[in-house]
Short mmCIF file of C-alpha atoms in Angstrom, two decimals:
data_model
loop_
_atom_site.label_atom_id
_atom_site.label_comp_id
_atom_site.label_asym_id
_atom_site.label_seq_id
_atom_site.Cartn_x
_atom_site.Cartn_y
_atom_site.Cartn_z
CA UNK O 19 -52.23 -22.21 -57.25
CA UNK O 20 -53.26 -25.75 -58.00
CA UNK O 21 -56.94 -26.32 -58.63
CA UNK O 22 -57.08 -28.72 -55.69
CA UNK O 23 -55.44 -26.37 -53.23
CA UNK O 24 -57.28 -23.24 -54.32
CA UNK O 25 -60.73 -24.76 -54.65
CA UNK O 26 -62.00 -23.50 -51.29
CA UNK O 27 -60.65 -19.98 -51.52
CA UNK O 28 -63.65 -17.70 -51.18
CA UNK O 29 -65.00 -16.49 -54.52
CA UNK O 30 -67.77 -14.34 -53.11
CA UNK O 31 -67.14 -10.75 -52.09
CA UNK O 32 -64.73 -10.83 -49.19
CA UNK O 33 -63.53 -7.70 -47.44
CA UNK O 34 -59.73 -7.50 -47.59
CA UNK O 35 -57.98 -8.37 -44.37
CA UNK O 36 -55.72 -6.17 -42.28
CA UNK O 37 -52.52 -7.34 -43.96
CA UNK O 38 -53.76 -6.55 -47.48
CA UNK O 39 -54.85 -3.14 -46.25
CA UNK O 40 -51.35 -2.60 -44.90
CA UNK O 41 -49.85 -3.71 -48.21
CA UNK O 42 -52.11 -1.41 -50.20
CA UNK O 43 -51.45 1.54 -47.90
CA UNK O 44 -47.70 0.93 -47.81
CA UNK O 45 -47.53 0.69 -51.61
CA UNK O 46 -49.38 3.99 -51.98
CA UNK O 47 -47.01 5.69 -49.53
CA UNK O 48 -43.98 4.18 -51.25
CA UNK O 49 -45.16 5.32 -54.69
CA UNK O 50 -45.81 8.77 -53.25
CA UNK O 51 -42.25 8.93 -51.95
CA UNK O 52 -41.00 7.79 -55.37
CA UNK O 53 -42.84 10.70 -57.00
CA UNK O 54 -41.48 13.19 -54.49
CA UNK O 55 -37.93 11.90 -54.85
CA UNK O 56 -38.24 12.14 -58.65
CA UNK O 57 -39.36 15.76 -58.44
CA UNK O 58 -36.49 16.54 -56.05
CA UNK O 59 -34.02 14.61 -58.28
CA UNK O 60 -32.71 12.52 -55.37
CA UNK O 61 -30.96 9.99 -57.61
CA UNK O 62 -30.00 6.83 -55.70
CA UNK O 63 -32.67 7.43 -53.06
CA UNK O 64 -35.29 7.66 -55.80
CA UNK O 65 -34.36 4.26 -57.27
CA UNK O 66 -34.10 2.70 -53.83
CA UNK O 67 -37.66 3.80 -53.08
CA UNK O 68 -38.77 2.34 -56.41
CA UNK O 69 -37.32 -1.02 -55.37
CA UNK O 70 -39.48 -0.83 -52.25
CA UNK O 71 -42.68 0.18 -54.05
CA UNK O 72 -42.46 -2.33 -56.92
CA UNK O 73 -42.78 -5.62 -54.96
CA UNK O 74 -45.64 -4.18 -52.91
CA UNK O 75 -47.53 -3.27 -56.09
CA UNK O 76 -46.89 -6.75 -57.46
CA UNK O 77 -48.14 -8.25 -54.18
CA UNK O 78 -51.35 -6.24 -54.47
CA UNK O 79 -51.96 -7.64 -57.98
CA UNK O 80 -51.34 -11.23 -56.91
CA UNK O 81 -53.59 -10.92 -53.87
CA UNK O 82 -56.33 -9.24 -55.90
CA UNK O 83 -56.13 -11.96 -58.55
CA UNK O 84 -56.31 -14.81 -56.03
CA UNK O 85 -58.59 -13.46 -53.33
CA UNK O 86 -60.01 -9.98 -54.05
CA UNK O 87 -60.99 -9.80 -57.76
CA UNK O 88 -62.92 -6.55 -57.32
CA UNK O 89 -59.57 -4.79 -56.80
CA UNK O 90 -57.72 -6.50 -59.66
CA UNK O 91 -58.17 -3.86 -62.41
CA UNK O 92 -57.10 -1.03 -60.12
CA UNK O 93 -54.11 -2.99 -58.83
CA UNK O 94 -52.98 -3.87 -62.36
CA UNK O 95 -53.37 -0.24 -63.45
CA UNK O 96 -51.16 0.94 -60.58
CA UNK O 97 -48.49 -1.63 -61.38
CA UNK O 98 -48.61 -0.97 -65.13
CA UNK O 99 -48.27 2.78 -64.65
CA UNK O 100 -45.39 2.27 -62.26
CA UNK O 101 -43.58 -0.06 -64.65
CA UNK O 102 -44.09 2.57 -67.35
CA UNK O 103 -42.56 5.17 -65.06
CA UNK O 104 -39.54 2.90 -64.49
CA UNK O 105 -39.09 2.42 -68.24
CA UNK O 106 -39.31 6.17 -68.82
CA UNK O 107 -36.82 6.68 -66.00
CA UNK O 108 -34.39 4.53 -67.95
CA UNK O 109 -34.88 6.79 -70.96
CA UNK O 110 -34.18 9.81 -68.78
CA UNK O 111 -30.90 8.28 -67.66
CA UNK O 112 -29.77 7.53 -71.23
CA UNK O 113 -31.24 10.47 -73.14
CA UNK O 114 -29.22 13.54 -74.10
CA UNK O 115 -32.32 15.71 -74.10
CA UNK O 116 -34.26 14.29 -71.19
CA UNK O 117 -36.71 17.13 -70.49
CA UNK O 118 -39.74 15.54 -72.17
CA UNK O 119 -38.99 12.02 -70.96
CA UNK O 120 -38.49 13.36 -67.43
CA UNK O 121 -41.92 14.96 -67.56
CA UNK O 122 -43.48 11.71 -68.79
CA UNK O 123 -41.54 9.79 -66.12
CA UNK O 124 -42.97 11.89 -63.31
CA UNK O 125 -46.41 11.87 -64.94
CA UNK O 126 -46.51 8.08 -65.15
CA UNK O 127 -45.42 7.85 -61.53
CA UNK O 128 -48.21 10.24 -60.60
CA UNK O 129 -50.74 8.03 -62.40
CA UNK O 130 -49.35 5.06 -60.50
CA UNK O 131 -49.77 7.00 -57.26
CA UNK O 132 -53.37 7.82 -58.07
CA UNK O 133 -54.16 4.20 -58.90
CA UNK O 134 -52.37 2.98 -55.76
CA UNK O 135 -54.46 5.37 -53.67
CA UNK O 136 -57.62 4.03 -55.32
CA UNK O 137 -56.53 0.46 -54.49
CA UNK O 138 -55.89 1.52 -50.91
CA UNK O 139 -59.30 3.17 -50.67
CA UNK O 140 -60.98 0.05 -52.10
CA UNK O 141 -59.14 -2.15 -49.63
CA UNK O 142 -60.44 -0.09 -46.72
CA UNK O 143 -64.10 -0.64 -47.59
CA UNK O 144 -66.03 -2.92 -45.29
CA UNK O 145 -64.98 -4.47 -42.03
CA UNK O 146 -61.61 -6.19 -42.21
CA UNK O 147 -61.30 -9.82 -41.21
CA UNK O 148 -59.72 -9.79 -37.74
CA UNK O 149 -56.14 -10.99 -37.49
CA UNK O 150 -55.52 -14.51 -36.23
CA UNK O 151 -53.38 -15.12 -33.17
CA UNK O 152 -49.70 -14.23 -33.23
CA UNK O 153 -48.88 -17.85 -32.45
CA UNK O 154 -50.69 -19.05 -35.57
CA UNK O 155 -48.89 -16.53 -37.76
CA UNK O 156 -45.56 -17.66 -36.33
CA UNK O 157 -46.54 -21.27 -37.01
CA UNK O 158 -47.22 -20.36 -40.65
CA UNK O 159 -43.54 -19.40 -41.06
CA UNK O 160 -42.32 -22.89 -39.99
CA UNK O 161 -39.66 -21.49 -37.62
CA UNK O 162 -37.80 -24.80 -37.10
CA UNK O 163 -37.21 -25.17 -40.83
CA UNK O 164 -36.35 -21.49 -41.12
CA UNK O 165 -33.61 -21.83 -38.50
CA UNK O 166 -31.64 -24.27 -40.64
CA UNK O 167 -32.19 -22.18 -43.77
CA UNK O 168 -30.86 -19.09 -42.01
CA UNK O 169 -27.84 -21.03 -40.79
CA UNK O 170 -26.91 -22.12 -44.31
CA UNK O 171 -27.55 -18.62 -45.59
CA UNK O 172 -25.38 -17.12 -42.87
CA UNK O 173 -22.61 -19.59 -43.66
CA UNK O 174 -22.80 -18.49 -47.28
CA UNK O 175 -22.13 -14.92 -46.14
CA UNK O 176 -19.06 -15.95 -44.13
CA UNK O 177 -17.70 -17.97 -47.06
CA UNK O 178 -18.34 -15.09 -49.45
CA UNK O 179 -16.74 -12.53 -47.15
CA UNK O 180 -13.85 -14.89 -46.37
CA UNK O 181 -14.28 -13.94 -42.76
CA UNK O 182 -16.82 -12.16 -40.61
CA UNK O 183 -19.19 -10.04 -42.77
CA UNK O 184 -20.20 -6.53 -41.64
CA UNK O 185 -22.68 -6.89 -38.79
CA UNK O 186 -25.27 -4.50 -40.24
CA UNK O 187 -25.21 -6.21 -43.64
CA UNK O 188 -25.44 -9.62 -41.99
CA UNK O 189 -28.46 -8.58 -39.90
CA UNK O 190 -30.36 -7.07 -42.85
CA UNK O 191 -29.63 -10.08 -45.06
CA UNK O 192 -30.77 -12.56 -42.43
CA UNK O 193 -33.95 -10.55 -41.84
CA UNK O 194 -34.70 -10.43 -45.55
CA UNK O 195 -34.00 -14.14 -45.92
CA UNK O 196 -36.19 -14.93 -42.91
CA UNK O 197 -39.05 -12.96 -44.45
CA UNK O 198 -38.65 -14.83 -47.75
CA UNK O 199 -38.58 -18.23 -46.01
CA UNK O 200 -41.54 -17.34 -43.82
CA UNK O 201 -43.54 -16.08 -46.77
CA UNK O 202 -42.90 -19.25 -48.77
CA UNK O 203 -43.87 -21.42 -45.80
CA UNK O 204 -47.13 -19.52 -45.29
CA UNK O 205 -48.04 -20.03 -48.94
CA UNK O 206 -47.17 -23.72 -48.54
CA UNK O 207 -49.78 -23.89 -45.76
CA UNK O 208 -52.38 -22.48 -48.16
CA UNK O 209 -51.59 -24.90 -50.97
CA UNK O 210 -51.26 -27.97 -48.75
CA UNK O 211 -54.25 -27.41 -46.50
CA UNK O 212 -56.24 -30.23 -48.13
CA UNK O 213 -53.55 -32.89 -47.68
CA UNK O 214 -52.61 -31.55 -44.23
CA UNK O 215 -56.03 -32.69 -43.03
CA UNK O 216 -55.33 -36.22 -44.30
CA UNK O 217 -51.84 -36.75 -42.88
CA UNK O 218 -52.72 -37.28 -39.25
CA UNK O 219 -51.37 -35.63 -36.13
CA UNK O 220 -48.24 -34.23 -37.80
CA UNK O 221 -50.15 -31.73 -39.95
CA UNK O 222 -53.88 -31.87 -39.27
CA UNK O 223 -53.71 -29.16 -36.59
CA UNK O 224 -51.92 -26.60 -38.73
CA UNK O 225 -53.57 -23.13 -38.67
CA UNK O 226 -54.99 -23.08 -42.22
CA UNK O 227 -56.01 -26.75 -42.22
CA UNK O 228 -58.06 -26.25 -39.06
CA UNK O 229 -59.52 -22.89 -40.14
CA UNK O 230 -57.90 -20.88 -37.36
CA UNK O 231 -56.34 -18.83 -40.16
CA UNK O 232 -58.40 -18.43 -43.33
CA UNK O 233 -56.76 -19.13 -46.70
CA UNK O 234 -57.12 -15.44 -47.55
CA UNK O 235 -55.35 -14.39 -44.35
CA UNK O 236 -52.50 -16.83 -44.91
CA UNK O 237 -52.25 -15.72 -48.55
CA UNK O 238 -52.01 -12.08 -47.46
CA UNK O 239 -49.38 -12.94 -44.88
CA UNK O 240 -47.24 -15.03 -47.21
CA UNK O 241 -47.31 -12.61 -50.13
CA UNK O 242 -46.71 -9.58 -47.91
CA UNK O 243 -43.69 -11.23 -46.25
CA UNK O 244 -42.31 -12.13 -49.68
CA UNK O 245 -42.82 -8.60 -51.00
CA UNK O 246 -41.20 -6.98 -47.97
CA UNK O 247 -38.29 -9.42 -48.26
CA UNK O 248 -37.63 -8.38 -51.86
CA UNK O 249 -38.01 -4.70 -51.04
CA UNK O 250 -35.61 -4.92 -48.09
CA UNK O 251 -32.95 -7.00 -49.84
CA UNK O 252 -33.08 -5.06 -53.11
CA UNK O 253 -32.88 -1.64 -51.48
CA UNK O 254 -30.56 -2.37 -48.55
CA UNK O 255 -28.34 -5.23 -49.84
CA UNK O 256 -28.33 -5.70 -53.63
CA UNK O 257 -30.74 -6.70 -56.37
CA UNK O 258 -29.05 -10.07 -57.02
CA UNK O 259 -29.62 -11.11 -53.41
CA UNK O 260 -33.28 -10.08 -53.60
CA UNK O 261 -33.81 -11.96 -56.87
CA UNK O 262 -32.20 -15.13 -55.53
CA UNK O 263 -34.39 -15.08 -52.40
CA UNK O 264 -37.47 -14.55 -54.57
CA UNK O 265 -36.49 -17.36 -56.95
CA UNK O 266 -36.09 -19.75 -54.01
CA UNK O 267 -39.47 -18.64 -52.69
CA UNK O 268 -41.25 -19.16 -56.02
CA UNK O 269 -39.54 -22.48 -56.71
CA UNK O 270 -40.64 -23.88 -53.36
CA UNK O 271 -44.22 -22.65 -53.72
CA UNK O 272 -44.94 -23.09 -57.42
CA UNK O 273 -42.59 -25.84 -58.57
CA UNK O 274 -42.30 -28.08 -55.49
CA UNK O 275 -45.51 -27.53 -53.51
CA UNK O 276 -47.93 -26.93 -56.35
CA UNK O 277 -46.56 -29.34 -58.93
CA UNK O 278 -43.82 -31.83 -58.00
CA UNK O 279 -45.05 -32.85 -54.56
CA UNK O 280 -48.33 -34.21 -55.91
CA UNK O 281 -47.11 -35.69 -59.19
CA UNK O 282 -43.78 -37.54 -58.91
CA UNK O 283 -41.75 -39.57 -56.41
CA UNK O 284 -38.76 -37.50 -57.52
CA UNK O 285 -40.44 -34.45 -55.99
CA UNK O 286 -37.86 -33.87 -53.29
CA UNK O 287 -34.90 -34.55 -55.59
CA UNK O 288 -35.83 -31.67 -57.89
CA UNK O 289 -37.65 -29.62 -55.30
CA UNK O 290 -34.62 -29.73 -53.02
CA UNK O 291 -33.18 -26.91 -55.11
CA UNK O 292 -35.46 -24.49 -53.24
CA UNK O 293 -33.91 -25.32 -49.88
CA UNK O 294 -30.44 -25.00 -51.38
CA UNK O 295 -30.91 -21.34 -52.36
CA UNK O 296 -30.11 -19.66 -48.97
CA UNK O 297 -26.31 -20.18 -49.28
CA UNK O 298 -26.50 -18.43 -52.67
CA UNK O 299 -28.41 -15.58 -51.04
CA UNK O 300 -25.79 -15.21 -48.31
CA UNK O 301 -22.86 -15.38 -50.72
CA UNK O 302 -24.44 -12.81 -53.07
CA UNK O 303 -25.12 -10.50 -50.14
CA UNK O 304 -21.46 -10.59 -49.10
CA UNK O 305 -19.94 -10.28 -52.57
CA UNK O 306 -22.58 -8.86 -54.92
CA UNK O 307 -21.98 -11.81 -57.25
CA UNK O 308 -21.89 -15.61 -57.43
CA UNK O 309 -18.81 -17.82 -57.78
CA UNK O 310 -17.84 -21.49 -57.47
CA UNK O 311 -17.82 -21.61 -53.63
CA UNK O 312 -21.47 -20.50 -53.68
CA UNK O 313 -22.27 -23.29 -56.14
CA UNK O 314 -20.53 -25.85 -53.90
CA UNK O 315 -22.66 -24.81 -50.94
CA UNK O 316 -25.79 -24.98 -53.07
CA UNK O 317 -24.96 -28.49 -54.27
CA UNK O 318 -24.19 -29.71 -50.75
CA UNK O 319 -27.72 -28.86 -49.62
CA UNK O 320 -29.16 -30.16 -52.89
CA UNK O 321 -27.51 -33.58 -52.40
CA UNK O 322 -28.34 -33.63 -48.68
CA UNK O 323 -32.07 -33.05 -49.16
CA UNK O 324 -33.13 -36.46 -50.60
CA UNK O 325 -31.59 -38.70 -47.89
CA UNK O 326 -32.76 -36.29 -45.20
CA UNK O 327 -36.32 -36.10 -46.49
CA UNK O 328 -36.62 -39.76 -47.45
CA UNK O 329 -35.73 -40.69 -43.88
CA UNK O 330 -38.69 -38.59 -42.78
CA UNK O 331 -40.85 -40.15 -45.50
CA UNK O 332 -40.03 -43.61 -44.15
CA UNK O 333 -41.16 -42.47 -40.71
CA UNK O 334 -44.54 -41.21 -41.94
CA UNK O 335 -45.08 -43.37 -45.02
CA UNK O 336 -48.66 -44.20 -44.06
CA UNK O 337 -49.55 -40.52 -43.70
CA UNK O 338 -48.27 -39.74 -47.18
CA UNK O 339 -50.14 -42.75 -48.55
CA UNK O 340 -53.37 -41.60 -46.89
CA UNK O 341 -52.99 -38.15 -48.47
CA UNK O 342 -52.15 -39.54 -51.90
CA UNK O 343 -48.71 -37.91 -51.98
CA UNK O 344 -46.35 -40.00 -54.16
CA UNK O 345 -43.32 -39.98 -51.89
CA UNK O 346 -40.67 -42.57 -52.75
CA UNK O 347 -41.52 -45.08 -49.97
CA UNK O 348 -45.19 -45.00 -51.05
CA UNK O 349 -44.48 -45.52 -54.75
CA UNK O 350 -41.38 -47.74 -54.77
CA UNK O 351 -41.30 -49.23 -51.30
CA UNK O 352 -39.13 -48.97 -48.22
CA UNK O 353 -36.23 -51.11 -49.45
CA UNK O 354 -35.74 -49.08 -52.61
CA UNK O 355 -35.98 -45.88 -50.59
CA UNK O 356 -33.29 -47.10 -48.20
CA UNK O 357 -31.10 -48.06 -51.16
CA UNK O 358 -31.51 -44.59 -52.65
CA UNK O 359 -30.66 -43.04 -49.29
CA UNK O 360 -27.36 -44.95 -49.21
CA UNK O 361 -26.49 -43.94 -52.78
CA UNK O 362 -27.27 -40.27 -52.22
CA UNK O 363 -25.42 -40.31 -48.90
CA UNK O 364 -22.29 -41.68 -50.56
CA UNK O 365 -22.51 -39.11 -53.36
CA UNK O 366 -23.10 -36.29 -50.90
CA UNK O 367 -20.21 -37.20 -48.60
CA UNK O 368 -17.82 -37.70 -51.52
CA UNK O 369 -18.76 -34.30 -52.90
CA UNK O 370 -18.46 -32.53 -49.54
CA UNK O 371 -14.94 -33.92 -49.07
CA UNK O 372 -13.80 -32.96 -52.59
CA UNK O 373 -14.96 -29.35 -52.27
CA UNK O 374 -12.83 -29.08 -49.15
CA UNK O 375 -10.08 -28.10 -51.61
CA UNK O 376 -11.93 -24.77 -51.94
CA UNK O 377 -13.59 -24.47 -48.54
CA UNK O 378 -10.59 -25.16 -46.29
CA UNK O 379 -9.07 -27.71 -43.86
CA UNK O 380 -11.41 -27.21 -40.89
CA UNK O 381 -14.39 -27.72 -43.14
CA UNK O 382 -12.75 -30.79 -44.75
CA UNK O 383 -12.15 -32.42 -41.38
CA UNK O 384 -15.78 -31.85 -40.44
CA UNK O 385 -16.92 -33.24 -43.81
CA UNK O 386 -14.93 -36.45 -43.32
CA UNK O 387 -15.98 -37.11 -39.72
CA UNK O 388 -19.60 -36.05 -40.03
CA UNK O 389 -19.95 -37.78 -43.40
CA UNK O 390 -18.62 -41.08 -42.11
CA UNK O 391 -21.31 -41.11 -39.44
CA UNK O 392 -23.98 -40.17 -41.99
CA UNK O 393 -23.05 -43.04 -44.32
CA UNK O 394 -22.88 -45.49 -41.42
CA UNK O 395 -26.39 -44.55 -40.30
CA UNK O 396 -27.67 -44.84 -43.88
CA UNK O 397 -26.17 -48.35 -44.21
CA UNK O 398 -27.66 -49.38 -40.86
CA UNK O 399 -31.04 -48.12 -42.03
CA UNK O 400 -30.87 -50.27 -45.15
CA UNK O 401 -30.17 -53.33 -43.00
CA UNK O 402 -32.89 -52.47 -40.49
CA UNK O 403 -35.89 -50.61 -41.90
CA UNK O 404 -37.36 -49.86 -38.49
CA UNK O 405 -38.89 -46.49 -37.71
CA UNK O 406 -36.29 -45.97 -35.00
CA UNK O 407 -33.45 -46.26 -37.53
CA UNK O 408 -35.16 -43.83 -39.90
CA UNK O 409 -35.78 -41.42 -37.05
CA UNK O 410 -32.13 -41.58 -35.98
CA UNK O 411 -30.91 -40.77 -39.50
CA UNK O 412 -33.46 -37.99 -39.92
CA UNK O 413 -32.44 -36.21 -36.72
CA UNK O 414 -28.74 -36.75 -37.36
CA UNK O 415 -29.09 -35.29 -40.86
CA UNK O 416 -30.28 -32.02 -39.33
CA UNK O 417 -27.30 -31.93 -36.99
CA UNK O 418 -24.99 -32.93 -39.85
CA UNK O 419 -25.94 -30.02 -42.08
CA UNK O 420 -25.84 -27.52 -39.23
CA UNK O 421 -22.35 -28.59 -38.11
CA UNK O 422 -21.00 -28.86 -41.67
CA UNK O 423 -22.08 -25.32 -42.57
CA UNK O 424 -20.86 -24.00 -39.24
CA UNK O 425 -17.45 -25.46 -40.10
CA UNK O 426 -17.62 -23.83 -43.55
CA UNK O 427 -18.38 -20.47 -41.90
CA UNK O 428 -15.64 -20.78 -39.27
CA UNK O 429 -12.91 -21.99 -41.63
CA UNK O 430 -12.07 -18.56 -43.11
CA UNK O 431 -12.30 -16.99 -39.65
CA UNK O 432 -10.09 -19.43 -37.72
CA UNK O 433 -7.69 -20.83 -40.30
#
C-alpha cells in the first residue's frame, strides 16, 4: 500500500474481524483436508485441495502484515511449511524411490496444519469487530463496473469456445471473475479513501471514506474475495485462468491505484490493462490457453479505456484537481484531452474493424456502425467542450463496449 493510503490503518492491537477469522479457519480446514488426502493418496483431489488452501494461507500473511502484525510470524510459518510440502510433493511425483520424500511431504503438510491452527486460534482471541452492513459490502465491490467486466469476460468465453461454453464452466468462471473484480474494487476503496473524501459527492460517501467500513474490514473483505477467486478458478477451471484473474487484480490495485493514478496523467493509458484482463480470463477458461483472438479482445478494451475514462475526467475535472490526482484534463487541459480522445477513438475503431477478419461478420458490422457513432461523438466533443457532450460520450462508450462484445460473443453462435 502507498504510504498516503495506508497511513491511518490501525497500528495498535486490533482484534481480527469476522472475515479474517473465516479466512484463518477455512485455511486450517483446507490444509487439514490436504493432509488427509495425502495420507489417503487421493491424487488429483489432493492437488485440487492444495490449490484451495494456498491462496487462503497467502491471504492470511498479507492481512497479518498489513493489519494484524501479532499474527504475522505464525501466518508466515504456516505458508512456508505448506510451500515446503508442495515442493516435496513434486519430488514424490518425480522420484523413483519416493518413500522418504513422501514421509517428509506429509510431515511438512502436518507442520503447516499445526501452524494454520495456531493462526486460527490467535485470530479468535478478543471480540471481533462487527460486520458492516451488507449494502456497504456490496458497494465495496463496485457492482456497476463489475457488470461490464463480467460481460467482456463472458464474451471471451464464447469466442474461445467458438459457440456456447458449457453452462457449469461458464457459471464457475463468472463467479470466480466476479470475486476477483469485487476483491480488487474493495482494495481500491482502502487505498483511495483519502482522495475519496476530497472529490465531492461522487466519492465522499463511499463506505471506507466515511468510516462505515473500517480500513481493516475492507482489507479483509478484498483479500478474502481475491483468495477465494484464485482457489475457485484454480481448482474448478484451470490454473491459467486463476493466474490471469489474479494478475488483473494485482495490476489494478498495486500498479494503477497505488502508483500510476497519483503520479502521471498517463495513468489510465497504462492502467487500462487491468480492465482489459477479463476477456483473457474468459478465453483461458474456455480453452485452457491463450491465442490471438484473446489478444484482440484484450487490446479492444485497452484502446477503449482512455477515451472512455477521459470523458469522465472532463466531467469531474474539478474533483480530480481538488484531490490532487493528475488526470489528463487537470495536467494538460480540456482541449488536449479532447484531442487525445479523438485520436484514441480513431485508433480503437480502426483496430476493432481490422480484427473483424478473425472475429466474424456480425462482429465486424457492429464494429463499423458502433465505431462510427463513437468517433462522431468524440469529434463533436472536441468542437464543444461542454459537460453535456462529455457526459454523452461517456455513457455511449459504456453502451458501445457492451454491444461490441455482445456481437463478438454472438458471432460464433449465429453465423
